[in-house]
Amino acid sequence: EWRPRRGAGRDREPGGYADPAGHPDLRAAVARYVAYARSVRTGADDVVVTNGAQQALDLVARVLLAPGDVVAVEEPGYPPAREAFAAHGARVVGVPVDGEGLVVSRLPRAARLVYVTPSHQFPLGVAMSPRRRLDLLAWAGAHDAAVVEDDYDSEYRFADRPLEPLHALDAGGRVVYVGTFSKTLLPGLRLGFAVVPPSLRSAVRAARRLADGHGPVATEAALARFMDEGLLARHIRRTAKVYARRRSALLAGLAGELAPYVETVPSAAGLHVCALLRSGDRAVADAVAARARAAGVAVETLAAYRAEPGGPAGLVLGYGAIEADEVPVGLTALAAAFRAVRPG
Ligand SMILES: Cc1ncc(COP(=O)(O)O)c(C=O)c1O
């Protein structure tokens, strides 16, 4: 269904240089989409189309950070975000995450920027509680800090009602809301977006122009049309059913065959779950993940997402790229890996 149609957009000169902020039709489509799907009230002028969420993080770093500035990130967290901020000379400080999300009381006072994944914390999977969301915004206001809300996979929700994004709760214009089409469509498409406060609009647009001019106009036009025709929404509805089946199979196996070894971290969204080892033994997690990978099961350890050693022992299991009927096979291999590492 997804087929970039060259020249199919409404641009008069699809081959010429274009707006650094992205194709106007796509910016308008994204503004409507986030309003409808996520209650992010915005207009096309606040949307900057980016080369994936990653470029949105890079542009924010270019615009807001000076070398030595402190950036707070979740620990464990998303390594490419950490790396993007560090690449701009920031001092990146990990802040612990508990069952309510980022522990706001542990934020370093000097942080200029706080990067969070409130819908589905990466990689633990917890949602930031409503109280924490308000605490974080209050903290940012009191400390004159900006907040990057990476809403990378909230399209896929399997339980509960979605919580209001930070962007919708933010009265101070401090939140940059970042989204991506990597999960809903294809990572290789390299299309994402940032919804930026008016105060940052022209700086982010200028940063994009300096970075790489602008994105792929024909692809952006095609995506705009795909969205306008309701095909993205339909695609998400269809794929959500597929992912729900995979997820149920995964959760059933984790609560069944794997229950002696792990406890699943509760989560309601996304395309991965995190399971903590009951033994708390990180060396076992490493050994089990290595064995499972050797048996063809793609699992990652929680430690792979930490900047500092320590923390609970865990495994991160994705279901974006496995068929539902293959899930039990993978989990049986994982259970075998646990038995082999810890016989009996
Ligand atoms: C936390 C987080 N943010 C963003 C992304 C997507 O990044 P991009 O849009 O650059 O592909 C991912 C993909 O795994 C992710 O886990």
Short mmCIF file of C-alpha atoms and ligand atoms in Angstrom, two decimals:
data_model
loop_
_atom_site.label_atom_id
_atom_site.label_comp_id
_atom_site.label_asym_id
_atom_site.label_seq_id
_atom_site.Cartn_x
_atom_site.Cartn_y
_atom_site.Cartn_z
CA GLU A 1 0.00 0.00 0.00
CA TRP A 2 2.84 2.33 0.86
CA ARG A 3 4.12 3.60 -2.45
CA PRO A 4 5.83 6.96 -2.88
CA ARG A 5 4.29 8.44 -5.98
CA ARG A 6 6.70 10.79 -7.62
CA GLY A 7 5.05 14.10 -8.28
CA ALA A 8 1.83 12.88 -6.72
CA GLY A 9 1.93 15.65 -4.13
CA ARG A 10 0.43 19.00 -4.69
CA ASP A 11 3.76 20.77 -4.94
CA ARG A 12 4.21 22.65 -8.15
CA GLU A 13 7.95 22.04 -8.35
CA PRO A 14 8.64 18.67 -6.80
CA GLY A 15 12.21 18.71 -8.08
CA GLY A 16 13.30 22.06 -6.65
CA TYR A 17 14.68 23.07 -3.29
CA ALA A 18 11.99 23.02 -0.65
CA ASP A 19 11.08 24.23 2.83
CA PRO A 20 13.58 23.05 5.50
CA ALA A 21 10.63 22.43 7.84
CA GLY A 22 9.16 19.89 5.45
CA HIS A 23 6.49 19.64 2.79
CA PRO A 24 3.56 21.88 3.79
CA ASP A 25 1.05 19.10 3.14
CA LEU A 26 2.94 16.75 5.43
CA ARG A 27 3.29 19.36 8.16
CA ALA A 28 -0.46 19.95 7.99
CA ALA A 29 -1.16 16.21 7.99
CA VAL A 30 1.12 15.68 11.00
CA ALA A 31 -0.55 18.56 12.88
CA ARG A 32 -3.99 16.99 12.29
CA TYR A 33 -2.69 13.53 13.15
CA VAL A 34 -1.12 14.44 16.50
CA ALA A 35 -4.18 16.49 17.43
CA TYR A 36 -6.48 13.57 16.70
CA ALA A 37 -4.29 10.74 17.97
CA ARG A 38 -2.52 12.39 20.89
CA SER A 39 -4.39 15.59 21.83
CA VAL A 40 -1.31 17.57 20.83
CA ARG A 41 -2.89 20.86 19.83
CA THR A 42 -0.70 22.45 17.22
CA GLY A 43 -0.64 23.92 13.74
CA ALA A 44 1.38 23.10 10.65
CA ASP A 45 3.71 26.04 11.39
CA ASP A 46 4.92 24.36 14.59
CA VAL A 47 5.71 21.08 12.88
CA VAL A 48 9.20 20.40 11.55
CA VAL A 49 9.51 17.21 9.53
CA THR A 50 12.79 15.46 10.29
CA ASN A 51 14.95 12.57 9.15
CA GLY A 52 13.50 10.30 11.85
CA ALA A 53 13.17 11.15 15.52
CA GLN A 54 16.95 11.06 15.65
CA GLN A 55 17.32 14.22 13.61
CA ALA A 56 14.71 15.93 15.77
CA LEU A 57 16.91 15.23 18.80
CA ASP A 58 19.96 16.45 16.94
CA LEU A 59 18.25 19.70 15.88
CA VAL A 60 17.03 20.36 19.41
CA ALA A 61 20.57 19.81 20.68
CA ARG A 62 22.00 22.20 18.08
CA VAL A 63 19.50 24.89 18.97
CA LEU A 64 19.37 24.60 22.75
CA LEU A 65 22.71 23.30 23.96
CA ALA A 66 26.12 24.82 24.47
CA PRO A 67 29.13 22.62 25.28
CA GLY A 68 29.11 21.67 28.96
CA ASP A 69 25.35 22.11 29.39
CA VAL A 70 23.71 19.44 31.51
CA VAL A 71 21.12 17.22 29.84
CA ALA A 72 19.08 14.79 31.95
CA VAL A 73 18.07 11.49 30.39
CA GLU A 74 16.31 8.42 31.70
CA GLU A 75 18.52 5.64 33.09
CA PRO A 76 18.05 3.07 31.65
CA GLY A 77 17.22 4.92 28.47
CA TYR A 78 17.55 5.28 24.73
CA PRO A 79 21.27 5.29 23.86
CA PRO A 80 20.94 7.20 20.54
CA ALA A 81 19.35 10.12 22.43
CA ARG A 82 22.12 10.14 24.98
CA GLU A 83 24.69 10.02 22.19
CA ALA A 84 23.05 12.81 20.22
CA PHE A 85 23.22 15.18 23.19
CA ALA A 86 26.75 14.12 24.11
CA ALA A 87 27.86 14.70 20.51
CA HIS A 88 26.99 18.36 20.97
CA GLY A 89 29.21 18.59 24.02
CA ALA A 90 26.48 18.20 26.62
CA ARG A 91 27.16 16.60 29.99
CA VAL A 92 24.57 13.86 29.95
CA VAL A 93 23.32 12.77 33.37
CA GLY A 94 21.21 9.65 33.89
CA VAL A 95 18.17 9.97 36.16
CA PRO A 96 16.53 6.85 37.62
CA VAL A 97 13.14 5.60 36.47
CA ASP A 98 10.63 3.92 38.81
CA GLY A 99 7.10 2.61 38.34
CA GLU A 100 5.86 6.17 37.72
CA GLY A 101 8.53 7.06 35.16
CA LEU A 102 11.44 9.46 35.53
CA VAL A 103 12.08 10.30 39.19
CA VAL A 104 11.72 14.07 38.99
CA SER A 105 13.14 14.64 42.48
CA ARG A 106 16.45 13.20 41.24
CA LEU A 107 16.89 15.65 38.36
CA PRO A 108 20.18 17.54 38.48
CA ARG A 109 19.47 21.18 39.30
CA ALA A 110 21.63 22.40 36.44
CA ALA A 111 19.80 20.48 33.69
CA ARG A 112 18.99 22.68 30.69
CA LEU A 113 17.16 19.91 28.89
CA VAL A 114 15.30 16.82 30.06
CA TYR A 115 14.72 13.98 27.58
CA VAL A 116 11.86 11.60 28.45
CA THR A 117 9.69 8.86 26.92
CA PRO A 118 6.51 9.31 29.01
CA SER A 119 4.06 7.15 27.03
CA HIS A 120 6.15 4.01 27.15
CA GLN A 121 9.48 4.44 28.84
CA PHE A 122 12.29 3.10 26.71
CA PRO A 123 13.24 0.40 27.56
CA LEU A 124 11.33 -0.40 30.79
CA GLY A 125 7.90 0.22 29.29
CA VAL A 126 6.27 2.04 32.22
CA ALA A 127 4.06 5.07 31.60
CA MET A 128 4.89 8.29 33.39
CA SER A 129 2.13 8.89 35.95
CA PRO A 130 -0.05 12.00 35.65
CA ARG A 131 1.44 13.34 38.88
CA ARG A 132 4.98 12.94 37.60
CA ARG A 133 4.08 14.66 34.36
CA LEU A 134 2.91 17.70 36.26
CA ASP A 135 5.93 17.53 38.57
CA LEU A 136 8.27 17.43 35.59
CA LEU A 137 6.64 20.44 33.95
CA ALA A 138 6.71 22.35 37.23
CA TRP A 139 10.37 21.43 37.66
CA ALA A 140 11.18 22.60 34.13
CA GLY A 141 9.40 25.89 34.78
CA ALA A 142 11.21 26.45 38.07
CA HIS A 143 14.62 25.59 36.56
CA ASP A 144 14.09 27.22 33.16
CA ALA A 145 14.70 23.92 31.38
CA ALA A 146 13.30 22.51 28.15
CA VAL A 147 11.72 19.07 27.89
CA VAL A 148 11.92 16.71 24.93
CA GLU A 149 8.97 14.30 24.89
CA ASP A 150 9.85 11.36 22.64
CA ASP A 151 6.51 9.73 21.80
CA TYR A 152 8.09 7.12 19.57
CA ASP A 153 5.60 4.25 19.79
CA SER A 154 2.42 5.39 21.52
CA GLU A 155 0.32 4.62 18.43
CA TYR A 156 0.28 1.05 19.64
CA ARG A 157 -1.73 0.89 22.85
CA PHE A 158 -3.15 -2.33 24.17
CA ALA A 159 -4.64 -1.41 27.52
CA ASP A 160 -5.78 1.63 29.46
CA ARG A 161 -6.59 4.99 28.04
CA PRO A 162 -3.64 7.06 26.83
CA LEU A 163 -2.42 9.66 29.28
CA GLU A 164 -2.21 13.25 28.21
CA PRO A 165 1.16 13.99 26.66
CA LEU A 166 3.42 16.51 28.37
CA HIS A 167 2.91 18.75 25.36
CA ALA A 168 -0.82 18.99 26.09
CA LEU A 169 -0.18 19.79 29.76
CA ASP A 170 2.53 22.34 29.10
CA ALA A 171 1.43 25.92 29.60
CA GLY A 172 4.94 27.32 29.42
CA GLY A 173 6.01 26.42 25.88
CA ARG A 174 8.83 24.24 27.22
CA VAL A 175 8.04 20.93 25.56
CA VAL A 176 9.32 19.76 22.20
CA TYR A 177 7.14 16.83 21.15
CA VAL A 178 8.92 14.30 18.94
CA GLY A 179 7.31 11.57 16.84
CA THR A 180 8.43 9.12 14.20
CA PHE A 181 7.08 6.98 11.37
CA SER A 182 9.74 4.34 12.10
CA LYS A 183 7.34 2.24 14.17
CA THR A 184 4.08 2.81 12.31
CA LEU A 185 5.61 2.49 8.84
CA LEU A 186 9.30 1.73 8.29
CA PRO A 187 12.50 2.76 10.06
CA GLY A 188 14.18 2.96 6.67
CA LEU A 189 11.75 5.66 5.60
CA ARG A 190 13.64 8.04 7.89
CA LEU A 191 10.71 10.33 8.55
CA GLY A 192 9.86 11.79 11.91
CA PHE A 193 8.84 15.17 13.21
CA ALA A 194 9.12 17.65 16.03
CA VAL A 195 6.34 19.90 17.28
CA VAL A 196 8.28 22.89 18.51
CA PRO A 197 7.17 25.84 20.64
CA PRO A 198 6.88 29.10 18.67
CA SER A 199 9.99 30.45 20.41
CA LEU A 200 12.14 27.75 18.77
CA ARG A 201 10.46 27.58 15.39
CA SER A 202 12.82 29.68 13.33
CA ALA A 203 15.96 28.37 15.05
CA VAL A 204 15.00 24.74 14.43
CA ARG A 205 14.09 25.48 10.84
CA ALA A 206 17.46 27.23 10.34
CA ALA A 207 19.27 24.29 11.97
CA ARG A 208 17.58 21.90 9.58
CA ARG A 209 18.54 24.06 6.61
CA LEU A 210 22.17 24.09 7.75
CA ALA A 211 22.21 20.37 8.53
CA ASP A 212 20.95 18.99 5.24
CA GLY A 213 18.75 21.53 3.47
CA HIS A 214 15.53 19.63 3.75
CA GLY A 215 14.04 16.16 3.50
CA PRO A 216 12.90 14.06 0.51
CA VAL A 217 10.11 16.18 -0.96
CA ALA A 218 8.46 13.48 -3.09
CA THR A 219 8.40 11.01 -0.20
CA GLU A 220 7.04 13.66 2.14
CA ALA A 221 4.30 14.51 -0.37
CA ALA A 222 3.43 10.84 -0.74
CA LEU A 223 3.23 10.37 3.02
CA ALA A 224 1.02 13.45 3.34
CA ARG A 225 -1.35 11.94 0.82
CA PHE A 226 -1.21 8.56 2.55
CA MET A 227 -2.25 10.28 5.78
CA ASP A 228 -4.86 12.53 4.18
CA GLU A 229 -6.54 9.55 2.56
CA GLY A 230 -6.84 7.85 5.95
CA LEU A 231 -4.45 5.09 4.94
CA LEU A 232 -2.03 5.62 7.83
CA ALA A 233 -4.87 5.39 10.35
CA ARG A 234 -6.11 2.23 8.63
CA HIS A 235 -2.62 0.77 8.57
CA ILE A 236 -2.19 1.46 12.30
CA ARG A 237 -5.57 -0.15 13.08
CA ARG A 238 -4.63 -3.25 11.12
CA THR A 239 -1.09 -3.59 12.43
CA ALA A 240 -2.26 -2.96 16.00
CA LYS A 241 -4.30 -6.17 15.77
CA VAL A 242 -1.26 -8.08 14.55
CA TYR A 243 0.95 -6.66 17.29
CA ALA A 244 -1.74 -7.34 19.92
CA ARG A 245 -1.66 -11.04 19.01
CA ARG A 246 2.13 -11.14 19.22
CA ARG A 247 2.06 -9.29 22.49
CA SER A 248 -0.53 -11.61 24.03
CA ALA A 249 1.54 -14.63 23.02
CA LEU A 250 4.63 -13.02 24.53
CA LEU A 251 2.95 -12.02 27.80
CA ALA A 252 1.34 -15.47 28.12
CA GLY A 253 4.70 -17.17 27.71
CA LEU A 254 6.45 -14.82 30.10
CA ALA A 255 3.74 -15.51 32.70
CA GLY A 256 3.85 -19.24 31.93
CA GLU A 257 6.96 -21.07 30.86
CA LEU A 258 9.26 -18.18 31.82
CA ALA A 259 7.54 -17.33 35.12
CA PRO A 260 10.12 -19.15 37.26
CA TYR A 261 12.81 -16.85 35.90
CA VAL A 262 11.29 -13.47 35.14
CA GLU A 263 8.59 -10.99 36.06
CA THR A 264 7.22 -8.76 33.29
CA VAL A 265 7.30 -4.99 33.84
CA PRO A 266 3.68 -3.83 33.38
CA SER A 267 3.23 -1.74 30.26
CA ALA A 268 0.31 -0.82 28.05
CA ALA A 269 1.87 0.31 24.81
CA GLY A 270 4.63 -0.09 22.29
CA LEU A 271 6.36 -2.93 20.51
CA HIS A 272 8.55 -4.35 23.25
CA VAL A 273 8.30 -5.51 26.85
CA CYS A 274 10.87 -5.69 29.57
CA ALA A 275 11.13 -8.65 31.93
CA LEU A 276 13.14 -8.49 35.15
CA LEU A 277 15.05 -11.53 36.39
CA ARG A 278 13.72 -12.79 39.68
CA SER A 279 17.26 -13.67 40.69
CA GLY A 280 18.43 -10.11 40.04
CA ASP A 281 21.61 -11.60 38.64
CA ARG A 282 22.94 -9.46 35.76
CA ALA A 283 25.56 -12.04 34.82
CA VAL A 284 22.74 -14.54 34.28
CA ALA A 285 20.89 -12.01 32.10
CA ASP A 286 24.04 -11.56 29.98
CA ALA A 287 24.59 -15.29 29.63
CA VAL A 288 20.93 -16.04 28.85
CA ALA A 289 20.75 -13.27 26.23
CA ALA A 290 23.93 -14.54 24.58
CA ARG A 291 22.60 -18.11 24.51
CA ALA A 292 19.22 -17.03 23.23
CA ARG A 293 20.81 -14.96 20.48
CA ALA A 294 22.99 -17.91 19.48
CA ALA A 295 19.74 -19.90 19.18
CA GLY A 296 18.29 -17.21 16.89
CA VAL A 297 16.15 -15.38 19.47
CA ALA A 298 16.74 -11.64 19.41
CA VAL A 299 16.73 -10.41 23.00
CA GLU A 300 18.68 -7.61 24.57
CA THR A 301 19.73 -7.18 28.17
CA LEU A 302 18.47 -4.22 30.16
CA ALA A 303 22.12 -3.42 30.84
CA ALA A 304 22.57 -2.60 27.14
CA TYR A 305 20.41 0.49 27.70
CA ARG A 306 22.25 1.75 30.75
CA ALA A 307 25.06 4.28 30.71
CA GLU A 308 26.20 3.22 34.19
CA PRO A 309 26.62 -0.31 35.47
CA GLY A 310 24.15 -1.59 38.05
CA GLY A 311 20.39 -1.62 38.28
CA PRO A 312 18.05 -4.58 38.04
CA ALA A 313 18.83 -7.55 35.79
CA GLY A 314 16.45 -7.73 32.87
CA LEU A 315 15.73 -8.69 29.30
CA VAL A 316 14.08 -6.57 26.62
CA LEU A 317 11.94 -8.46 24.14
CA GLY A 318 10.65 -6.85 20.96
CA TYR A 319 7.66 -8.13 19.02
CA GLY A 320 7.82 -5.77 16.07
CA ALA A 321 9.47 -8.34 13.84
CA ILE A 322 8.27 -11.78 14.91
CA GLU A 323 5.13 -13.66 13.85
CA ALA A 324 2.70 -14.51 16.68
CA ASP A 325 3.07 -18.24 16.09
CA GLU A 326 6.85 -17.98 16.36
CA VAL A 327 6.68 -16.34 19.78
CA PRO A 328 6.20 -19.58 21.78
CA VAL A 329 9.11 -21.16 19.91
CA GLY A 330 11.34 -18.23 20.84
CA LEU A 331 10.21 -18.32 24.46
CA THR A 332 10.86 -22.04 24.72
CA ALA A 333 14.40 -21.36 23.49
CA LEU A 334 14.70 -18.59 26.06
CA ALA A 335 13.52 -20.92 28.85
CA ALA A 336 16.08 -23.48 27.67
CA ALA A 337 18.75 -20.78 27.87
CA PHE A 338 17.73 -20.06 31.49
CA ARG A 339 17.90 -23.75 32.34
CA ALA A 340 21.30 -24.09 30.69
CA VAL A 341 22.73 -21.09 32.51
CA ARG A 342 21.16 -22.01 35.85
CA PRO A 343 20.58 -25.75 35.67
CA GLY A 344 17.74 -27.10 37.81
C1 LIG B 1 12.99 5.81 22.25
C2 LIG B 1 13.00 5.82 20.76
N1 LIG B 1 12.91 6.96 20.11
C3 LIG B 1 12.90 7.01 18.77
C4 LIG B 1 12.99 5.87 18.01
C5 LIG B 1 12.93 5.96 16.51
O1 LIG B 1 13.94 6.72 16.01
P1 LIG B 1 13.98 7.11 14.48
O2 LIG B 1 12.72 7.85 14.18
O3 LIG B 1 15.20 7.95 14.38
O4 LIG B 1 14.07 5.85 13.68
C6 LIG B 1 13.11 4.65 18.64
C7 LIG B 1 13.27 3.43 17.83
O5 LIG B 1 13.57 2.37 18.32
C8 LIG B 1 13.11 4.62 20.05
O6 LIG B 1 13.21 3.45 20.70
#
